[in-house]
PDB file of C-alpha atoms in Angstrom:
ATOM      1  CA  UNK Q   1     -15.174  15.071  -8.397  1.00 75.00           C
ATOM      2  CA  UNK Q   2     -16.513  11.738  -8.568  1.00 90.00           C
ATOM      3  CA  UNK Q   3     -15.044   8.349  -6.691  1.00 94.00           C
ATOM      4  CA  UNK Q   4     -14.929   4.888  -7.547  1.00 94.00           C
ATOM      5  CA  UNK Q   5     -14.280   2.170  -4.749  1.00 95.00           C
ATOM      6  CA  UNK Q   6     -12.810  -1.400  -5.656  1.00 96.00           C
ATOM      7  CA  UNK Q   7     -12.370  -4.318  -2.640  1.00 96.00           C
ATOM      8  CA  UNK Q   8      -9.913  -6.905  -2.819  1.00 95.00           C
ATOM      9  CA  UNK Q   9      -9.222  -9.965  -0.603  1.00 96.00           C
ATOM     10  CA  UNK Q  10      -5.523 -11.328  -0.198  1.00 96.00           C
ATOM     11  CA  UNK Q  11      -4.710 -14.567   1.557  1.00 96.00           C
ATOM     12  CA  UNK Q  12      -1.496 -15.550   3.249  1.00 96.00           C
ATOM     13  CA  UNK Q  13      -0.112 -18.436   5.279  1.00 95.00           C
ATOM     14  CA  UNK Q  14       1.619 -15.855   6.881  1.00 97.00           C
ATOM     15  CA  UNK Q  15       0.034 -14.583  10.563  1.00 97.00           C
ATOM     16  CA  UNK Q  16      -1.739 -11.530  10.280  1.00 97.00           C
ATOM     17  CA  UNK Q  17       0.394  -9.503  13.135  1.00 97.00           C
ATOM     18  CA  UNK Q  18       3.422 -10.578  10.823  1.00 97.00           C
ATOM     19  CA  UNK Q  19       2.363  -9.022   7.831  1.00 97.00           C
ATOM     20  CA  UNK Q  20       0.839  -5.691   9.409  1.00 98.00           C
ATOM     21  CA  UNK Q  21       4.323  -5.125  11.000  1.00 97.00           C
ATOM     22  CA  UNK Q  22       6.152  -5.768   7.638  1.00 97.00           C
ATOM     23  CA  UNK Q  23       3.813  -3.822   5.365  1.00 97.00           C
ATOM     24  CA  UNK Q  24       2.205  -1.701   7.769  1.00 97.00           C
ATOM     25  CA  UNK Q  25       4.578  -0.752  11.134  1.00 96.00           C
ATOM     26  CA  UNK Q  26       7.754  -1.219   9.485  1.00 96.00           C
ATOM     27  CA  UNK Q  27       6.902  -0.198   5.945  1.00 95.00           C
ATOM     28  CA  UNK Q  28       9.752   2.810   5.408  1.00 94.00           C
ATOM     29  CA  UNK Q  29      13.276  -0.243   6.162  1.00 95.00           C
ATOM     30  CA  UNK Q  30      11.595  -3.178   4.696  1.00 97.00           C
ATOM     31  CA  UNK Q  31      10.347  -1.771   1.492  1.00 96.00           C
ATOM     32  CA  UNK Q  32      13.778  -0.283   0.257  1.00 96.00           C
ATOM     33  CA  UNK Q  33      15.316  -3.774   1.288  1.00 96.00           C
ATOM     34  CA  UNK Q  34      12.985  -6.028  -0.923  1.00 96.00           C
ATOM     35  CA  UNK Q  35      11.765  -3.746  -4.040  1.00 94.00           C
ATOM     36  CA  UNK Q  36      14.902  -2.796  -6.025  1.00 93.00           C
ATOM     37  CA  UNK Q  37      13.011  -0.004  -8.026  1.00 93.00           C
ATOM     38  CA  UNK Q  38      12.614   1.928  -4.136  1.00 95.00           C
ATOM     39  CA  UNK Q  39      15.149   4.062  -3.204  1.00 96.00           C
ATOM     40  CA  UNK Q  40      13.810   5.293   0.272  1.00 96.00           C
ATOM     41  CA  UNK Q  41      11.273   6.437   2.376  1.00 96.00           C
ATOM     42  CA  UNK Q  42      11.185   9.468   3.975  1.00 96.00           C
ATOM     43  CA  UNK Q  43       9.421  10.726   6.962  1.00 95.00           C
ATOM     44  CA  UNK Q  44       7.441  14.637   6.378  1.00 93.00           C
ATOM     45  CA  UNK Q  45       6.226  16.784   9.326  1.00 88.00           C
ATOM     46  CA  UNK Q  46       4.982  15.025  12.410  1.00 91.00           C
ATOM     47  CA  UNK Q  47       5.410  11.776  10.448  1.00 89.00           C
ATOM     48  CA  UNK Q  48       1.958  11.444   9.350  1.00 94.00           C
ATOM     49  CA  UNK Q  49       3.355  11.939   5.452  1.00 96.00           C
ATOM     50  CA  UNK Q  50       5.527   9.216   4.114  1.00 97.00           C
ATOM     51  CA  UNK Q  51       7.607   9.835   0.541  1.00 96.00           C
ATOM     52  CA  UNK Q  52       8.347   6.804  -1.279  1.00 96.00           C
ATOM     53  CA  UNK Q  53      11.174   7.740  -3.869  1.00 96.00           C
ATOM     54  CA  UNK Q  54      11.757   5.548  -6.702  1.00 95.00           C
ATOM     55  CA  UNK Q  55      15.312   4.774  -8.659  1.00 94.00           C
ATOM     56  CA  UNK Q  56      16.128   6.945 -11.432  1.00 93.00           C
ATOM     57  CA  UNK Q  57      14.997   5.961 -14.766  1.00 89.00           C
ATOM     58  CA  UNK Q  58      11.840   4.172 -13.812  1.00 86.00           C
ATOM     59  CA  UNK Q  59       8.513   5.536 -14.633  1.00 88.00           C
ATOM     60  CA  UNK Q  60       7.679   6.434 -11.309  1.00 91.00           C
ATOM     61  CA  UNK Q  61       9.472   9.498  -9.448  1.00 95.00           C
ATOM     62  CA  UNK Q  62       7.894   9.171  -5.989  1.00 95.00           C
ATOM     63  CA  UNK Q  63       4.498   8.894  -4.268  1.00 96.00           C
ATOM     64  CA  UNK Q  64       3.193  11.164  -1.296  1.00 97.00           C
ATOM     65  CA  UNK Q  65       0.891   9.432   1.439  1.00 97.00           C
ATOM     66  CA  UNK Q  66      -0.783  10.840   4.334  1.00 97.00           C
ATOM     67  CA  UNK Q  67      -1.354   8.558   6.773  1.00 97.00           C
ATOM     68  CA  UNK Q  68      -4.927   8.523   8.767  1.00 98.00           C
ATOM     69  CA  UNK Q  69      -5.091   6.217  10.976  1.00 97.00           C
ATOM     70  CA  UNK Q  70      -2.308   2.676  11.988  1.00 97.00           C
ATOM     71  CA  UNK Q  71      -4.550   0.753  14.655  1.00 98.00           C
ATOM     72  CA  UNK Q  72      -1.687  -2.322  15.852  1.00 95.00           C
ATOM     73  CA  UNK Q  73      -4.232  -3.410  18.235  1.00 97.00           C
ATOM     74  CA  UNK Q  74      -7.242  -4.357  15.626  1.00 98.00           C
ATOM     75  CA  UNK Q  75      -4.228  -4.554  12.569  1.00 98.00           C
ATOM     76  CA  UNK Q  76      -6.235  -1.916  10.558  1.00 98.00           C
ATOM     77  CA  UNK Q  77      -4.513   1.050   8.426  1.00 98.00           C
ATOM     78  CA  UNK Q  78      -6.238   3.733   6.264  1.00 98.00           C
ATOM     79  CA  UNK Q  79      -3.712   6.601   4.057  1.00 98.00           C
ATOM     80  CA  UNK Q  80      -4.265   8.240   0.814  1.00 98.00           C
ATOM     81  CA  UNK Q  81      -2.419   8.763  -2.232  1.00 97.00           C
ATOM     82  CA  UNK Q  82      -1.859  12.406  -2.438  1.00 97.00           C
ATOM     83  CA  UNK Q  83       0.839  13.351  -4.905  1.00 96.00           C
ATOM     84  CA  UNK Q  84       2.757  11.689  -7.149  1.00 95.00           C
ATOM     85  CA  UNK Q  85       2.999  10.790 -10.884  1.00 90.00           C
ATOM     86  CA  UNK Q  86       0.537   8.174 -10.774  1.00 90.00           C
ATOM     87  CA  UNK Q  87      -2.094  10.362 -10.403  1.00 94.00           C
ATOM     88  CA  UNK Q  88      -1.814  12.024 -13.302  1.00 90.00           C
ATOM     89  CA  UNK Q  89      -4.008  14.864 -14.274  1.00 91.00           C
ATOM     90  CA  UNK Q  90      -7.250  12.679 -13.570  1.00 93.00           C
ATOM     91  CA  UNK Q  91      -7.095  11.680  -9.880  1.00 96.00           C
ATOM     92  CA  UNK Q  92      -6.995  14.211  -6.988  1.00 96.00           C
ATOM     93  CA  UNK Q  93      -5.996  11.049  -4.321  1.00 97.00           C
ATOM     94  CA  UNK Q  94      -6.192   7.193  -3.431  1.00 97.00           C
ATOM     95  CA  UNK Q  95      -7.571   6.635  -0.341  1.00 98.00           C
ATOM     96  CA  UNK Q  96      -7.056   2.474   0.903  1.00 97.00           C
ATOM     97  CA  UNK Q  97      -8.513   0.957   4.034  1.00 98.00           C
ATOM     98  CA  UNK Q  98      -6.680  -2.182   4.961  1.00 98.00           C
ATOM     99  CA  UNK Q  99      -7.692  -4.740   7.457  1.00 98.00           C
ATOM    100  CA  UNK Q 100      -5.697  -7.823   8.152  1.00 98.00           C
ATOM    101  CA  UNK Q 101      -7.690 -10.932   9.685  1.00 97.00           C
ATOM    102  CA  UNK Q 102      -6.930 -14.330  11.177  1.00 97.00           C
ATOM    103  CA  UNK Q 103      -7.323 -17.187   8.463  1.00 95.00           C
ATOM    104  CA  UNK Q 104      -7.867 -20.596   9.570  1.00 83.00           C
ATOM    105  CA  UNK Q 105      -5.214 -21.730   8.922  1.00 83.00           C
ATOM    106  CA  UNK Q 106      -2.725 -19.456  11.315  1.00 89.00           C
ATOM    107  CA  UNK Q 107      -2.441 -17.450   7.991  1.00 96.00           C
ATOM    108  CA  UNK Q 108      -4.533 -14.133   7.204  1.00 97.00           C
ATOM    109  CA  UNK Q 109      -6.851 -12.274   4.897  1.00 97.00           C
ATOM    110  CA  UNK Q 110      -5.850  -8.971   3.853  1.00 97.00           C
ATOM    111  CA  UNK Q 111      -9.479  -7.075   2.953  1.00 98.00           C
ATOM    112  CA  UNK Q 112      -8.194  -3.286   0.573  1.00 97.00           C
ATOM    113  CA  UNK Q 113     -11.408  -0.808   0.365  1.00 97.00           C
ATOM    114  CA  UNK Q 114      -9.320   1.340  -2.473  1.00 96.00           C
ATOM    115  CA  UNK Q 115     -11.291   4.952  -3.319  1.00 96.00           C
ATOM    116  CA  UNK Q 116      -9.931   6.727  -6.399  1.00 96.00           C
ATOM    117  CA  UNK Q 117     -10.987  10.233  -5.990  1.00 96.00           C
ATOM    118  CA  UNK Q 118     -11.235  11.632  -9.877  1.00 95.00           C
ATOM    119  CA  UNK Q 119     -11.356  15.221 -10.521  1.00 94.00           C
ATOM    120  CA  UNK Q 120     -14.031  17.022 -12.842  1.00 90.00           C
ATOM    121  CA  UNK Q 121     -16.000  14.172 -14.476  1.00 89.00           C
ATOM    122  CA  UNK Q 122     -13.677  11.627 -15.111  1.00 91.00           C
ATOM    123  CA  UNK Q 123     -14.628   7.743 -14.834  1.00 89.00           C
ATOM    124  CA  UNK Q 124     -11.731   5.706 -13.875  1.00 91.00           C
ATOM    125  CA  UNK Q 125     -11.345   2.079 -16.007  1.00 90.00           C
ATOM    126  CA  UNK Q 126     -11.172  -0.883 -14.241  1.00 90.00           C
ATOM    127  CA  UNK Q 127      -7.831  -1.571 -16.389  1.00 91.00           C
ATOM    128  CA  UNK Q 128      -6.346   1.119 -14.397  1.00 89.00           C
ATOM    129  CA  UNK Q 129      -7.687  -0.060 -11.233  1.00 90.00           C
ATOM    130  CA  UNK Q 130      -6.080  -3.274 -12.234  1.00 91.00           C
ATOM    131  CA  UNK Q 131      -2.286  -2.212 -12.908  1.00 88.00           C
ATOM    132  CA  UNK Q 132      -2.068  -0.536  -9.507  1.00 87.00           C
ATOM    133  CA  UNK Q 133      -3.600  -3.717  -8.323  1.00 91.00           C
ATOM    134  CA  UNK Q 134      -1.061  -5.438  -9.710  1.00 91.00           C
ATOM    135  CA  UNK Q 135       1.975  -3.417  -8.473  1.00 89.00           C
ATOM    136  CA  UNK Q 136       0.573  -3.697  -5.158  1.00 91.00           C
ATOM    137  CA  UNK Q 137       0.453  -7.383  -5.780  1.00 94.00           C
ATOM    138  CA  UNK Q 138       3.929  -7.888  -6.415  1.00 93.00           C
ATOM    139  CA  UNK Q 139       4.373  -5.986  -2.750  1.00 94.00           C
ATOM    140  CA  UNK Q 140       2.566  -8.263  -1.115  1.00 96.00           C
ATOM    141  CA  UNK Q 141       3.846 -11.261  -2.670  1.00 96.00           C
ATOM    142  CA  UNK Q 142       7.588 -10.016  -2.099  1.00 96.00           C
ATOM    143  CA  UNK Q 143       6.619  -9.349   1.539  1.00 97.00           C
ATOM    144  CA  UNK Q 144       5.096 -12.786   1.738  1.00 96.00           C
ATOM    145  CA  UNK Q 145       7.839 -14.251   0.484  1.00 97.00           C
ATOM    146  CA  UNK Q 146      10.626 -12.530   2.772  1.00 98.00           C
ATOM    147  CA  UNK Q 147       8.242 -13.546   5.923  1.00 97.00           C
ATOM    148  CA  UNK Q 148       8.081 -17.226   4.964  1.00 96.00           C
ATOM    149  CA  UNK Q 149      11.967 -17.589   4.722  1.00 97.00           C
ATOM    150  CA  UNK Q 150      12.205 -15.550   7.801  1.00 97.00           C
ATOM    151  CA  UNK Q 151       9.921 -17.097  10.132  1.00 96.00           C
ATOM    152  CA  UNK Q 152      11.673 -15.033  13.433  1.00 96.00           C
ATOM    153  CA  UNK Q 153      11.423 -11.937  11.737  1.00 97.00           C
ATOM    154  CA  UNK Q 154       8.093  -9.518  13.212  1.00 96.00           C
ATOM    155  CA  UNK Q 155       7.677 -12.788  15.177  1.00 91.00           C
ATOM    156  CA  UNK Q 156       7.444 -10.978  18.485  1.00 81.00           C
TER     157      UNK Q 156
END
C-alpha cells in the first residue's frame, strides 16, 4: 500500500467560523439542500460514520466517511474516505485534514492535506487527484455562494 498526499489552499470572503459550520458542523442538512445530485446523509453507529447517498442515475451511488476528529474551537476536521464507488479497485481510503484560518480580510483560508491510500503498488495520477479536486470545488463554491446571500445564516 503506498500513499500520495496533495495540499490545497481555498480562499473565501466568507468568515472562517461560517464556513466550518456549513461544511463542517452542519454538513448532513445543508449539503442535500444545495447539491441536487445528494439525496441524504445518514448518520451510522455512534455517529462517527456519515453516508452520503447520491440520486439515482448518477455515477456515484454513495460515499462512506469515518469521521476522526471535528475541533469547533481551532475550526479543524480530519475523516477518511472509506467505501464507496470512487475508490474503485485501486484506493483502500481518502484521508483529508482541513483547517480553516482567518484571512485578512474577515474572509478565510481553507488549507486540505488529502492522503490517497492505494492498495498493492498502484501510483495514483495527478489527473485523478484533480477531478475529485474539482468536485470538491464545486462544494465549496456552492457553499460560498449560499453564505454570501445569507449573511445571518451560521452567523452566531
Amino acid at each position: 500500500m503506498g500513499v500520495t498526499t496533495y495540499t490545497h489552499e481555498a480562499t473565501s470572503t466568507v468568515s472562517p467560523t461560517r464556513l466550518f459550520k456549513a461544511l463542517v458542523v452542519d454538513a448532513d442538512n445543508l449539503i442535500p439542500k444545495l447539491m441536487p445530485n445528494v439525496k441524504n446523509v445518514e448518520t451510522e453507529g455512534d455517529g462517527s460514520i456519515k453516508k452520503m447517498n447520491f440520486v439515482e442515475g448518477g455515477p456515484i451511488k454513495y460515499l462512506k466517511h469515518k469521521i476522526h476528529a471535528i475541533d469547533d474551537k481551532n475550526l479543524v476536521t480530519k475523516y477518511s474516505l472509506i467505501e464507496g464507488d470512487v475508490l474503485g479497485d485501486k484506493l483502500e481510503s481518502i484521508t483529508y485534514d482541513i483547517k480553516f484560518e482567518a484571512a485578512g480580510n474577515g474572509g478565510c483560508v481553507c488549507k486540505t492535506k488529502t492522503e490517497y491510500h492505494t492498495k498493492g503498488d498502484y501510483v495514483l495520477k495527478e489527473e485523478e487527484h484533480n477531478e475529485g479536486k474539482k468536485q470538491a470545488m464545486e462544494l465549496f463554491k456552492a457553499v460560498e455562494d449560499y453564505l454570501v446571500a445569507n449573511p445571518s445564516v451560521y452567523a452566531k
